[in-house]
XYZ file of C-alpha atoms in Angstrom:
413
model
C 98.242 30.465 -29.172
C 94.649 29.782 -28.144
C 94.900 29.543 -24.348
C 92.300 27.236 -22.766
C 92.015 29.388 -19.639
C 91.527 32.583 -21.680
C 88.901 30.842 -23.780
C 87.084 29.633 -20.680
C 87.258 33.094 -19.050
C 85.780 34.646 -22.195
C 82.961 32.081 -22.346
C 82.281 32.576 -18.626
C 81.909 36.330 -19.136
C 79.538 35.704 -22.037
C 77.517 33.216 -19.968
C 77.126 35.706 -17.119
C 75.993 38.394 -19.553
C 73.413 36.008 -20.993
C 72.207 35.416 -17.428
C 71.599 39.158 -17.046
C 74.746 40.273 -15.250
C 77.111 43.022 -16.377
C 80.310 40.970 -16.623
C 83.488 42.762 -17.723
C 86.533 40.753 -18.826
C 89.759 42.725 -18.306
C 92.894 41.324 -20.024
C 96.265 41.514 -18.321
C 99.773 41.096 -19.768
C 98.559 40.532 -23.364
C 95.300 40.708 -25.326
C 93.470 37.398 -25.262
C 93.012 35.240 -28.360
C 89.831 33.189 -28.641
C 88.000 31.396 -31.446
C 84.557 32.775 -30.558
C 83.185 36.267 -29.906
C 85.810 38.164 -27.894
C 84.102 40.157 -25.113
C 87.273 41.355 -23.342
C 88.082 45.038 -22.892
C 90.227 46.765 -25.477
C 92.648 48.074 -22.836
C 95.361 45.752 -21.504
C 96.572 46.318 -17.944
C 99.926 45.192 -16.574
C 101.144 45.174 -20.173
C 103.562 42.309 -20.621
C 106.341 44.374 -22.244
C 106.441 46.977 -19.473
C 106.068 44.345 -16.751
C 109.133 42.580 -18.154
C 111.157 45.781 -18.533
C 110.250 46.893 -14.999
C 111.968 43.777 -13.690
C 114.945 43.641 -16.015
C 115.978 47.204 -16.935
C 117.334 49.326 -14.050
C 115.423 52.567 -13.703
C 112.658 51.616 -16.157
C 109.975 51.815 -13.464
C 110.971 55.423 -12.730
C 110.488 56.655 -16.297
C 107.477 58.955 -16.827
C 104.317 57.305 -18.095
C 104.394 59.109 -21.451
C 107.637 57.255 -22.230
C 106.305 53.783 -21.398
C 102.504 53.640 -21.876
C 102.741 53.332 -25.646
C 104.142 49.821 -25.069
C 100.795 48.791 -23.538
C 98.851 49.204 -26.795
C 97.134 45.855 -27.527
C 98.155 45.715 -31.196
C 101.749 46.471 -30.339
C 101.857 43.816 -27.604
C 100.345 41.264 -29.981
C 102.908 42.128 -32.640
C 105.904 42.029 -30.279
C 104.913 38.701 -28.740
C 105.009 37.053 -32.159
C 108.791 37.332 -32.075
C 109.870 34.791 -29.532
C 108.049 35.803 -26.373
C 108.288 32.915 -23.926
C 106.194 31.556 -21.085
C 108.894 29.011 -20.289
C 108.599 29.060 -16.495
C 112.148 27.815 -15.977
C 113.359 31.257 -17.130
C 110.752 33.397 -15.382
C 111.373 32.847 -11.673
C 112.581 36.393 -10.854
C 109.788 38.038 -12.875
C 107.144 35.813 -11.265
C 108.319 36.664 -7.754
C 108.425 40.364 -8.611
C 104.807 40.239 -9.783
C 103.678 38.340 -6.691
C 105.303 40.971 -4.441
C 102.792 43.456 -5.796
C 103.328 47.050 -4.726
C 106.491 45.954 -2.942
C 108.039 44.990 -6.289
C 109.138 46.874 -9.408
C 105.673 46.715 -11.040
C 104.090 48.935 -8.387
C 103.196 51.696 -10.868
C 101.460 49.316 -13.277
C 99.596 47.694 -10.396
C 98.474 51.057 -9.025
C 97.135 52.065 -12.445
C 95.241 48.772 -12.691
C 93.729 49.203 -9.236
C 92.826 52.832 -10.016
C 90.815 51.564 -12.973
C 89.074 48.895 -10.912
C 88.238 51.106 -7.950
C 87.700 54.505 -9.558
C 86.331 53.701 -13.016
C 84.856 50.206 -13.106
C 83.614 49.995 -9.474
C 82.434 46.359 -9.687
C 80.316 44.558 -7.103
C 82.594 41.521 -7.306
C 86.094 40.887 -8.670
C 87.291 37.490 -9.879
C 90.972 36.900 -10.587
C 91.437 34.288 -13.318
C 94.511 32.826 -11.603
C 96.528 33.148 -8.410
C 99.626 34.319 -10.283
C 97.940 37.752 -10.382
C 97.545 37.820 -6.595
C 100.300 40.415 -6.120
C 97.682 42.980 -7.179
C 95.935 42.326 -3.842
C 98.612 44.276 -1.954
C 97.238 47.457 -3.539
C 93.648 46.374 -4.176
C 92.685 44.903 -0.814
C 93.040 48.158 1.213
C 91.074 50.130 -1.391
C 88.239 47.784 -2.366
C 85.467 46.838 0.066
C 83.772 44.175 -2.050
C 84.473 40.458 -2.301
C 87.489 39.282 -4.290
C 87.539 35.699 -5.589
C 90.117 33.668 -7.484
C 89.387 31.104 -10.183
C 92.091 28.431 -9.952
C 92.601 26.620 -13.253
C 96.178 25.482 -13.685
C 98.513 27.706 -11.667
C 100.535 24.705 -10.482
C 101.674 23.637 -13.958
C 103.585 26.925 -14.223
C 104.958 26.854 -10.685
C 106.193 23.286 -10.964
C 108.363 24.247 -13.934
C 110.193 27.016 -12.100
C 113.875 26.431 -11.476
C 114.780 25.006 -8.062
C 116.119 28.349 -6.813
C 112.805 30.112 -7.412
C 110.067 27.540 -6.918
C 109.851 27.627 -3.115
C 110.084 31.447 -2.714
C 107.423 31.923 -5.401
C 105.113 29.288 -3.901
C 105.519 30.762 -0.428
C 104.684 34.250 -1.681
C 101.615 32.953 -3.504
C 100.433 31.076 -0.431
C 100.749 34.270 1.613
C 98.917 36.353 -1.005
C 96.033 33.886 -1.283
C 95.083 34.412 2.338
C 93.649 37.779 1.247
C 91.115 36.291 -1.196
C 87.532 35.934 0.064
C 86.948 32.711 -1.854
C 88.090 30.381 -4.601
C 86.444 28.760 -7.608
C 87.464 25.600 -9.454
C 86.002 23.612 -12.335
C 86.539 20.225 -10.669
C 86.443 18.652 -7.243
C 89.869 17.186 -7.925
C 91.484 20.602 -8.349
C 89.739 21.984 -5.298
C 91.181 19.238 -3.124
C 94.603 19.582 -4.733
C 94.836 23.361 -4.334
C 93.614 23.285 -0.735
C 96.789 21.364 0.077
C 99.047 23.114 -2.462
C 98.210 26.660 -1.352
C 97.466 25.858 2.321
C 93.808 26.935 2.122
C 90.566 25.798 3.751
C 87.703 23.938 2.066
C 85.144 26.449 3.351
C 86.452 29.079 0.944
C 85.866 26.944 -2.185
C 82.987 26.582 -4.616
C 82.894 24.508 -7.788
C 81.514 25.967 -11.008
C 80.931 24.035 -14.244
C 82.993 24.393 -17.367
C 81.097 26.377 -19.985
C 80.941 25.896 -23.736
C 78.905 27.643 -26.413
C 77.753 24.916 -28.767
C 75.447 27.329 -30.623
C 78.447 28.827 -32.479
C 79.800 25.459 -33.610
C 79.192 24.640 -37.289
C 76.709 21.894 -38.116
C 77.986 18.339 -37.973
C 79.685 17.032 -41.082
C 82.273 14.296 -41.266
C 84.893 14.173 -43.969
C 84.262 11.611 -46.657
C 86.621 8.665 -46.307
C 87.483 6.152 -49.004
C 87.771 3.575 -46.224
C 84.606 3.336 -44.101
C 86.409 0.999 -41.694
C 89.088 3.545 -40.888
C 89.578 4.235 -37.164
C 91.117 7.631 -36.409
C 92.719 8.215 -33.008
C 92.996 11.973 -32.574
C 95.077 14.177 -30.313
C 94.029 17.831 -30.111
C 95.745 19.863 -27.385
C 98.876 21.905 -26.835
C 101.972 20.022 -27.955
C 104.090 19.699 -24.818
C 105.307 16.958 -22.472
C 102.635 17.708 -19.865
C 99.799 17.020 -22.314
C 101.263 13.614 -23.205
C 101.548 13.553 -26.995
C 104.685 11.449 -26.453
C 102.579 8.841 -24.638
C 100.287 8.466 -27.640
C 103.208 8.154 -30.053
C 104.774 5.545 -27.780
C 101.512 3.577 -27.660
C 101.441 3.580 -31.473
C 104.069 0.823 -31.458
C 101.459 -1.572 -30.031
C 98.207 -0.001 -31.248
C 98.861 0.319 -34.982
C 100.033 -3.286 -35.534
C 96.966 -4.505 -33.590
C 94.564 -2.265 -35.555
C 95.482 -2.379 -39.268
C 92.722 0.138 -40.088
C 93.839 2.697 -37.470
C 95.522 6.063 -37.959
C 96.821 8.624 -35.487
C 96.109 12.308 -36.152
C 97.791 15.033 -34.072
C 96.775 18.702 -33.975
C 97.293 21.625 -31.634
C 99.528 24.578 -30.868
C 103.248 23.779 -30.897
C 105.345 26.185 -28.758
C 108.783 26.918 -30.159
C 110.549 25.590 -27.064
C 108.996 22.165 -27.695
C 109.397 22.067 -31.476
C 112.740 20.161 -31.658
C 111.513 17.615 -29.086
C 108.222 16.993 -30.895
C 109.639 16.930 -34.403
C 112.147 14.282 -33.352
C 109.385 12.144 -31.826
C 107.191 12.576 -34.884
C 110.000 11.734 -37.306
C 110.774 8.474 -35.509
C 107.106 7.438 -35.345
C 106.290 8.268 -38.974
C 109.416 6.415 -40.154
C 108.099 3.249 -38.532
C 104.476 3.762 -39.630
C 104.557 5.785 -42.876
C 101.182 7.156 -43.925
C 99.484 6.238 -40.637
C 100.527 9.140 -38.383
C 99.494 12.642 -39.472
C 100.441 16.084 -38.101
C 97.914 18.836 -38.882
C 99.303 21.769 -36.908
C 97.094 24.380 -35.244
C 93.943 25.526 -37.069
C 93.300 29.259 -37.128
C 89.495 29.123 -37.153
C 86.864 27.567 -34.894
C 85.130 25.907 -37.828
C 88.363 24.198 -38.885
C 89.007 22.985 -35.349
C 85.635 21.278 -35.119
C 85.980 19.797 -38.580
C 89.208 18.177 -37.413
C 87.528 16.905 -34.244
C 84.582 15.454 -36.183
C 86.976 13.519 -38.373
C 88.262 11.653 -35.291
C 86.651 8.468 -34.023
C 88.054 9.047 -30.566
C 89.996 11.852 -28.883
C 93.032 10.671 -26.925
C 94.976 13.171 -24.805
C 97.081 10.971 -22.472
C 98.366 13.700 -20.167
C 101.022 13.339 -17.529
C 99.727 16.550 -15.935
C 96.637 16.179 -13.754
C 94.230 18.468 -15.594
C 92.078 20.903 -13.583
C 89.601 21.367 -16.493
C 90.006 19.259 -19.643
C 88.058 21.618 -21.908
C 89.061 19.659 -25.019
C 87.037 16.674 -23.752
C 83.907 18.864 -23.924
C 84.828 20.221 -27.346
C 85.203 16.686 -28.696
C 81.926 15.660 -27.062
C 80.088 18.543 -28.771
C 81.315 17.027 -32.033
C 79.972 13.634 -30.911
C 83.461 12.239 -30.262
C 84.210 10.321 -27.025
C 87.553 10.663 -25.248
C 90.187 8.330 -23.862
C 91.991 10.040 -20.998
C 93.961 9.061 -17.885
C 92.121 8.264 -14.665
C 93.497 11.305 -12.865
C 92.784 15.020 -12.512
C 89.372 16.271 -13.620
C 88.970 13.548 -16.257
C 87.007 10.982 -14.210
C 84.493 13.699 -13.271
C 84.076 14.804 -16.897
C 83.711 11.280 -18.284
C 81.134 10.436 -15.584
C 79.143 13.599 -16.345
C 79.124 12.882 -20.089
C 78.336 9.182 -19.742
C 80.638 8.332 -22.678
C 84.357 7.889 -23.139
C 86.793 6.040 -20.929
C 89.663 6.466 -18.528
C 92.649 4.190 -18.150
C 95.017 3.422 -15.290
C 98.344 5.148 -15.928
C 100.028 2.688 -13.549
C 99.182 -0.153 -15.942
C 101.897 -0.728 -18.530
C 99.413 -1.333 -21.346
C 96.456 0.648 -19.963
C 96.418 3.205 -22.791
C 96.911 0.589 -25.492
C 94.052 -1.571 -24.238
C 91.755 1.452 -23.858
C 92.308 2.389 -27.518
C 91.820 -1.172 -28.760
C 88.611 -1.456 -26.724
C 87.307 1.845 -28.125
C 87.942 0.604 -31.664
C 85.599 -2.338 -31.078
C 82.684 -0.230 -29.814
C 79.727 0.983 -31.837
C 80.190 4.543 -33.073
C 76.432 5.169 -32.892
C 76.640 5.058 -29.095
C 77.994 8.627 -29.091
C 75.002 10.323 -30.727
C 73.741 11.639 -27.369
C 77.038 13.311 -26.457
C 76.199 16.780 -27.850
C 72.913 16.817 -25.913
C 74.693 15.836 -22.700
C 77.183 18.672 -23.171
C 74.419 21.186 -23.783
C 72.390 20.138 -20.740
C 75.335 20.074 -18.337
C 77.796 22.614 -19.734
C 75.897 24.735 -22.279
C 76.336 28.500 -21.998
C 72.622 29.201 -21.499
C 72.472 26.823 -18.526
C 75.761 27.460 -16.762
C 75.484 31.245 -16.725
C 72.447 31.212 -14.440
C 73.968 28.570 -12.175
C 77.310 30.349 -11.849
C 75.601 33.698 -11.234
C 73.679 32.110 -8.355
C 76.907 30.696 -6.879
C 78.644 34.072 -7.139
C 75.771 35.854 -5.422
C 75.973 33.368 -2.549
C 79.617 34.350 -2.053
C 79.134 38.102 -2.366
């Protein structure tokens, strides 16, 4: 799938390079997949296949490198992970704890090789981990690296909260202990900073906020699909299809929205993980049976141009998450296309909507909050969103954020 955190990491590296810094993006577990220029290294460290086998196959970690390193080839990892690889946290408690134990766990050889590369070959002035789930590496890295090590927190809790009851507390405790060794933390929202200070038992002094970054220069020129009905109102969902992102909330709201808005349609797009396919297909079947021809499922587009064409064909983006988002990158992507968003009044959303000056939030505690927000949006002038792309560029554009983030990083180094 296209992972929002991987995409943001890749854009961040590009922004720092544009600002004049030599930023190197090193993939771990699997190669990254992005819909813009991929600037990550070709070599994958902590290869996901070997990491898994280290934890599950007795004696695997003691095999000589020539017998195992071939499994770390990026093309091979990408091919293998097409066949049912899972990031279902409920099944990954033991593996997660092993990784967080660092050189005290079964992945010690892979971690040592990764740290050898960082300290002996790359020799960076500053290291930024893209999540705290990698913090087990610190057990080997911290004694060998004299520079500052930061961690960009951008959704670690959504994984931890899905761990089974037997593993959640041990994993969280190990992560909290590991995080004491970081020199500082970065977040994309004030909300997530405050949340993670409490969640990981950290102090506010170690945190800095950096803006989300988007490259609007690579987005195709604006064109909207021709519609035989100029009065059509399209409510779009474009995010991962899973309970946390709230597609079920939009389909539930359809029961009140579509009868109230005879010209409205609901369009759903995004990556559908296999573990959620039966759940979603059942929801979709029930909704389309009640409203035939008015609810459309488009799947996951393979190209950036197709994604933005889908977004531009919306009149409003609605991602009614249950999860309190730390970023909300899809709100920016819609805004680049001139499309405002309707999102819950929690997580990073209020900050994003305030910064953009368009869109709306609704109170999730209100029984009809989402329904009323959609009906209100349908009555507003579409021309009011013409300034959205300019607001994104001035506040979140890659040429602006790179310089700002580089300044913040230098202040921490």
